[in-house]
XYZ file of C-alpha atoms in Angstrom:
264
model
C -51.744 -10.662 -3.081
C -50.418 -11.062 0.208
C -46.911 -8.975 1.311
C -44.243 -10.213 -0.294
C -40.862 -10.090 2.038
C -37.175 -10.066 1.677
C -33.905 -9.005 3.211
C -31.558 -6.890 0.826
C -27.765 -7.674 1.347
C -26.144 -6.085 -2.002
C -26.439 -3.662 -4.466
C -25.125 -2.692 -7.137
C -25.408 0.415 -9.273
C -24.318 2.196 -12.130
C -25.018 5.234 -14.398
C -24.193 8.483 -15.855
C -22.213 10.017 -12.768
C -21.838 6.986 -10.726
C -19.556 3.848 -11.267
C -21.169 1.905 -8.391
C -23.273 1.712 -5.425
C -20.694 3.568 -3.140
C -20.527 6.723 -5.483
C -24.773 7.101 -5.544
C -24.873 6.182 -1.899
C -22.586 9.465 -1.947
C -24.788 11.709 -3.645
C -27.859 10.575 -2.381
C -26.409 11.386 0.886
C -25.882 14.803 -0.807
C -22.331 14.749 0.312
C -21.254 14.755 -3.116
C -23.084 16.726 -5.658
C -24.179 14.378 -8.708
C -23.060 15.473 -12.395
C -23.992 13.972 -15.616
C -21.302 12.112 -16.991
C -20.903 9.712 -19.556
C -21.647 5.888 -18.273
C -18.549 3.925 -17.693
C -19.105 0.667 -18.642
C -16.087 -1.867 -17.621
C -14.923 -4.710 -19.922
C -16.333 -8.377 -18.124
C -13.417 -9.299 -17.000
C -14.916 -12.931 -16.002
C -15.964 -13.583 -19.711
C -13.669 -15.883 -22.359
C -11.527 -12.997 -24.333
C -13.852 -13.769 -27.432
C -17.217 -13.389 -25.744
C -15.558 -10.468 -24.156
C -15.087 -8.624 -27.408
C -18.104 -9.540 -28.412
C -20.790 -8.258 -26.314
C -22.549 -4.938 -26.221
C -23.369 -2.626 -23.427
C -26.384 -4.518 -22.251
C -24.351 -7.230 -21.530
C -21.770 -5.446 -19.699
C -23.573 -3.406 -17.953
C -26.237 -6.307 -16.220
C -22.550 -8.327 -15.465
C -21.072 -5.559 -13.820
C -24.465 -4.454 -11.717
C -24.978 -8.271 -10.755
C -21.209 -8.292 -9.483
C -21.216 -5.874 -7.539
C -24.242 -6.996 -5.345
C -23.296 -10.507 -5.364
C -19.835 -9.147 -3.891
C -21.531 -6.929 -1.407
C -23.673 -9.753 -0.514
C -20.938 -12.268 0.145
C -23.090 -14.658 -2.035
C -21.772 -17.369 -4.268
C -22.627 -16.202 -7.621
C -22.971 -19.922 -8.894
C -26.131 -21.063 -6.949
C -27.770 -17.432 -7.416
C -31.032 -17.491 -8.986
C -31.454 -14.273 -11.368
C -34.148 -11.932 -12.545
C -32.910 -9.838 -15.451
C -35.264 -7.027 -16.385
C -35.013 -4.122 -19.170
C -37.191 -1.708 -20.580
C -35.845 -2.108 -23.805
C -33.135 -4.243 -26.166
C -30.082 -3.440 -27.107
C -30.273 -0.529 -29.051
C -26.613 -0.261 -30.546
C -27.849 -4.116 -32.420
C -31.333 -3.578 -33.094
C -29.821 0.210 -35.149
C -27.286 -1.943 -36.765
C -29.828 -4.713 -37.996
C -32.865 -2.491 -39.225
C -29.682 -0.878 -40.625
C -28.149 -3.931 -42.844
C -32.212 -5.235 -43.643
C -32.115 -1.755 -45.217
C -29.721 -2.255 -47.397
C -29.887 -4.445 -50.983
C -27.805 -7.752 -49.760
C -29.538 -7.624 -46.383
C -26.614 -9.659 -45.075
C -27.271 -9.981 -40.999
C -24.231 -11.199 -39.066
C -24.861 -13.976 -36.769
C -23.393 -12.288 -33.538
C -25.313 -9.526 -34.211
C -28.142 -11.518 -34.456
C -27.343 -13.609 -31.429
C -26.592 -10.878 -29.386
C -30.108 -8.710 -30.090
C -31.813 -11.366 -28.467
C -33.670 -10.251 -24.789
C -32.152 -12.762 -22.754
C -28.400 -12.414 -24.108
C -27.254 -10.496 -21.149
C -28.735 -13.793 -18.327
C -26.905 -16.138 -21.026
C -23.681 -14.596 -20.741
C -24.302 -14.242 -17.161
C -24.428 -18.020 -16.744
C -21.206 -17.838 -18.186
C -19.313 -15.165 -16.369
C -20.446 -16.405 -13.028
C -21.142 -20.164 -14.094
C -24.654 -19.688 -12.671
C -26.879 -22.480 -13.031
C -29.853 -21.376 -10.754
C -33.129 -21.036 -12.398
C -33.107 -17.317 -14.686
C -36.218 -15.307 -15.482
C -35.914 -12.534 -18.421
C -39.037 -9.839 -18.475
C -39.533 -6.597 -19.963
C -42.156 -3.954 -18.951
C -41.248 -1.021 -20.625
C -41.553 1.966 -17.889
C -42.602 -0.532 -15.382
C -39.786 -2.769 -15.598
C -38.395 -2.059 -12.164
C -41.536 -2.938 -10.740
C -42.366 -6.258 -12.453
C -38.905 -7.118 -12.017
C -39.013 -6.752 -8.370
C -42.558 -8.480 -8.066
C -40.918 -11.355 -10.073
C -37.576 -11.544 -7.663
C -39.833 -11.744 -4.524
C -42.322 -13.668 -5.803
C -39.278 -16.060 -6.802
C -37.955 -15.834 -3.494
C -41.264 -16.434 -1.629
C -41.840 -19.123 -3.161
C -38.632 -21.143 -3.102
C -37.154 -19.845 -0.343
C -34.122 -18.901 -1.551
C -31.605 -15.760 -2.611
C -32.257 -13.698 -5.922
C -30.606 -11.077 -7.762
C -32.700 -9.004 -9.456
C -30.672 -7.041 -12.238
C -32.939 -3.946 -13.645
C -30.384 -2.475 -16.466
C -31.719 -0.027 -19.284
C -29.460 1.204 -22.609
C -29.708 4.165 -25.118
C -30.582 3.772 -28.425
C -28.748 5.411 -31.394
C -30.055 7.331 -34.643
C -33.904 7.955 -35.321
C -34.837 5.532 -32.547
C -33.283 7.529 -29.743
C -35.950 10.328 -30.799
C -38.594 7.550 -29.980
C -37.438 6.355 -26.499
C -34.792 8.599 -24.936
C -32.659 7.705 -22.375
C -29.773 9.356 -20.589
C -27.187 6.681 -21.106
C -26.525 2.953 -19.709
C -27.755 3.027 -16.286
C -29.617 0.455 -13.653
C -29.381 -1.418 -10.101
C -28.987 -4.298 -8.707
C -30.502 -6.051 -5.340
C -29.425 -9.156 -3.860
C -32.341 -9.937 -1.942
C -32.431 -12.924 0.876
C -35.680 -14.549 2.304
C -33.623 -14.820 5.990
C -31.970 -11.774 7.990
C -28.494 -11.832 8.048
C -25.391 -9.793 9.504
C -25.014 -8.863 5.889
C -28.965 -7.411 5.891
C -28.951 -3.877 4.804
C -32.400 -3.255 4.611
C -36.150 -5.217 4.877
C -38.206 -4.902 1.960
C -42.143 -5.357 1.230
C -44.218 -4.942 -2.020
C -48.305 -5.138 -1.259
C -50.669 -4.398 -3.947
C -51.805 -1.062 -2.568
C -51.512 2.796 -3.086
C -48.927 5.191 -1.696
C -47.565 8.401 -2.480
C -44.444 9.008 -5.197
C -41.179 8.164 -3.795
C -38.661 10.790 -3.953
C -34.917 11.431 -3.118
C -35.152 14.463 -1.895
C -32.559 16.251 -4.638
C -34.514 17.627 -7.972
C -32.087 16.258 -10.468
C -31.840 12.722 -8.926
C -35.249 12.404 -8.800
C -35.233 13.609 -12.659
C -32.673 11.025 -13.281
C -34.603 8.752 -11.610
C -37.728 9.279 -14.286
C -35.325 9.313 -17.353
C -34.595 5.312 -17.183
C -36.982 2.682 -15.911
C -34.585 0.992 -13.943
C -33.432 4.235 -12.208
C -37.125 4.086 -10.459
C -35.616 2.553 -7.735
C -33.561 5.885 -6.729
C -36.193 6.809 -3.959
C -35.443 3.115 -2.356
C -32.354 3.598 -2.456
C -32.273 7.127 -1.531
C -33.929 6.035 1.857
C -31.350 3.133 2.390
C -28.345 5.195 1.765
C -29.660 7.674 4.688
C -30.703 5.018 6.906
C -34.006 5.776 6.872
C -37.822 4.231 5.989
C -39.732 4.646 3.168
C -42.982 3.881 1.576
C -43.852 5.184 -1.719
C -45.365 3.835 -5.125
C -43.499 2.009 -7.896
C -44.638 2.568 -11.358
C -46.502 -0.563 -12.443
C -50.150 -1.553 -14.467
C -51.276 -1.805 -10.965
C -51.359 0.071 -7.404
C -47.770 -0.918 -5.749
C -46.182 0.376 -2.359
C -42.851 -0.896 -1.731
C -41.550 -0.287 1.995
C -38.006 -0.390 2.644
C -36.923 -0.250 6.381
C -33.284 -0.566 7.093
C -31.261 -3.553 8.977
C -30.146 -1.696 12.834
């Protein structure tokens, strides 16, 4: 595989302690100190009031990540190709349906039904920012960030055009939190361009190749960072929040360096 190349001009992020990119540039700075605090997911304010009541975290969470970037980015959120990419499903639906198939009547309500599906949060997506560039959906458990990020740039090479790549993980409830823990809704998002702009933050490149673990330089970001899958990308973004270059490993079936050098 050849380097794949792009130009990032958004993010977005969100997680326990940080309601956007602004607040973890902050901390990874280490000008604020980060504390765990219950996710703040906001209501999608661009969906119908019916969807809007509808939808679970998942769903909120990937529309407010992918806003934010798009925003930062300046980008028209119609004509945005998307990679969506989570570890897991949505947890809250999957405990409530293994929950009702329990029971005698086994009754299953639609919604719930609809909304378990992988790809529900890129469907209401298309919605909320009446997007009707092409969509890819994935899952790679722990590697998720990576594959995602292969995906977006591979995408990107090949077309030459922008992509959001949306890497979003949620909590389960009951038993199957004991199974796959995570610390609450959290993930990123990167608006990545195949041209330089005055909007470029940052140049990155994935080559199939070893390097050594990425860090960000503060113990309990860089455990934060290994709770979720999609938090992997902390060390990147550790680096572009100090203005500085990195190359380090991303946690994939294969060897993966990602190099991140920022926009002067």
């Amino acid at each position: 595989m050849s380097k794949l190349t792009a130009y990032l001009d958004g993010v977005g992020a969100l997680g326990p302690g940080f309601d956007n990119w602004t607040q973890l540039a902050a901390r990874l700075r280490g000008e604020e100190p980060w504390r765990p605090a219950p996710t703040v997911l906001p209501a999608p304010q661009a969906l119908p009031p019916a969807e809007r009541r509808r939808v679970g975290k998942p769903v909120r969470l990937a529309l407010a990540l992918g806003f934010e970037a798009a925003a930062m980015a300046g980008s028209d959120t119609t004509k945005l190709a998307t990679v969506f990419t989570a570890s897991g499903g949505d947890g809250d639906n999957m405990h409530a349906l293994c929950t009702t198939l329990a029971e005698p009547e086994r009754l299953v309500s639609p919604t719930r039904f609809t909304n378990s599906v992988h790809n529900g949060p890129a469907g209401y997506w298309g919605i909320a920012a009446a997007a009707s560039a092409p969509c890819n959906v994935l899952s790679a458990f722990d590697s998720s960030f990576a594959m995602g990020l292969l995906e977006a740039l591979g995408q990107l090479q090949d077309e030459q055009r922008k992509v959001l790549l949306i890497a979003y993980d949620t909590p389960y409830p009951g038993p199957l939190a004991s199974l796959r823990p995570l610390p609450d809704s959290c993930g990123v998002a990167l608006l990545l361009s195949p041209q330089r702009s005055e909007r470029s933050l940052a140049r990155i490149a994935v080559t199939v190749d070893a390097a050594p673990c990425g860090s960000t330089g503060l113990a309990e970001l860089d455990a934060l960072g290994q709770s979720a899958p999609a938090l992997r990308a902390l060390p990147l973004l550790a680096a572009l929040a100090n203005g500085q270059a990195v190359r380090c490993a991303l946690e994939a079936p294969l060897p993966l360096a990602v190099e991140l050098q920022p926009c002067v």
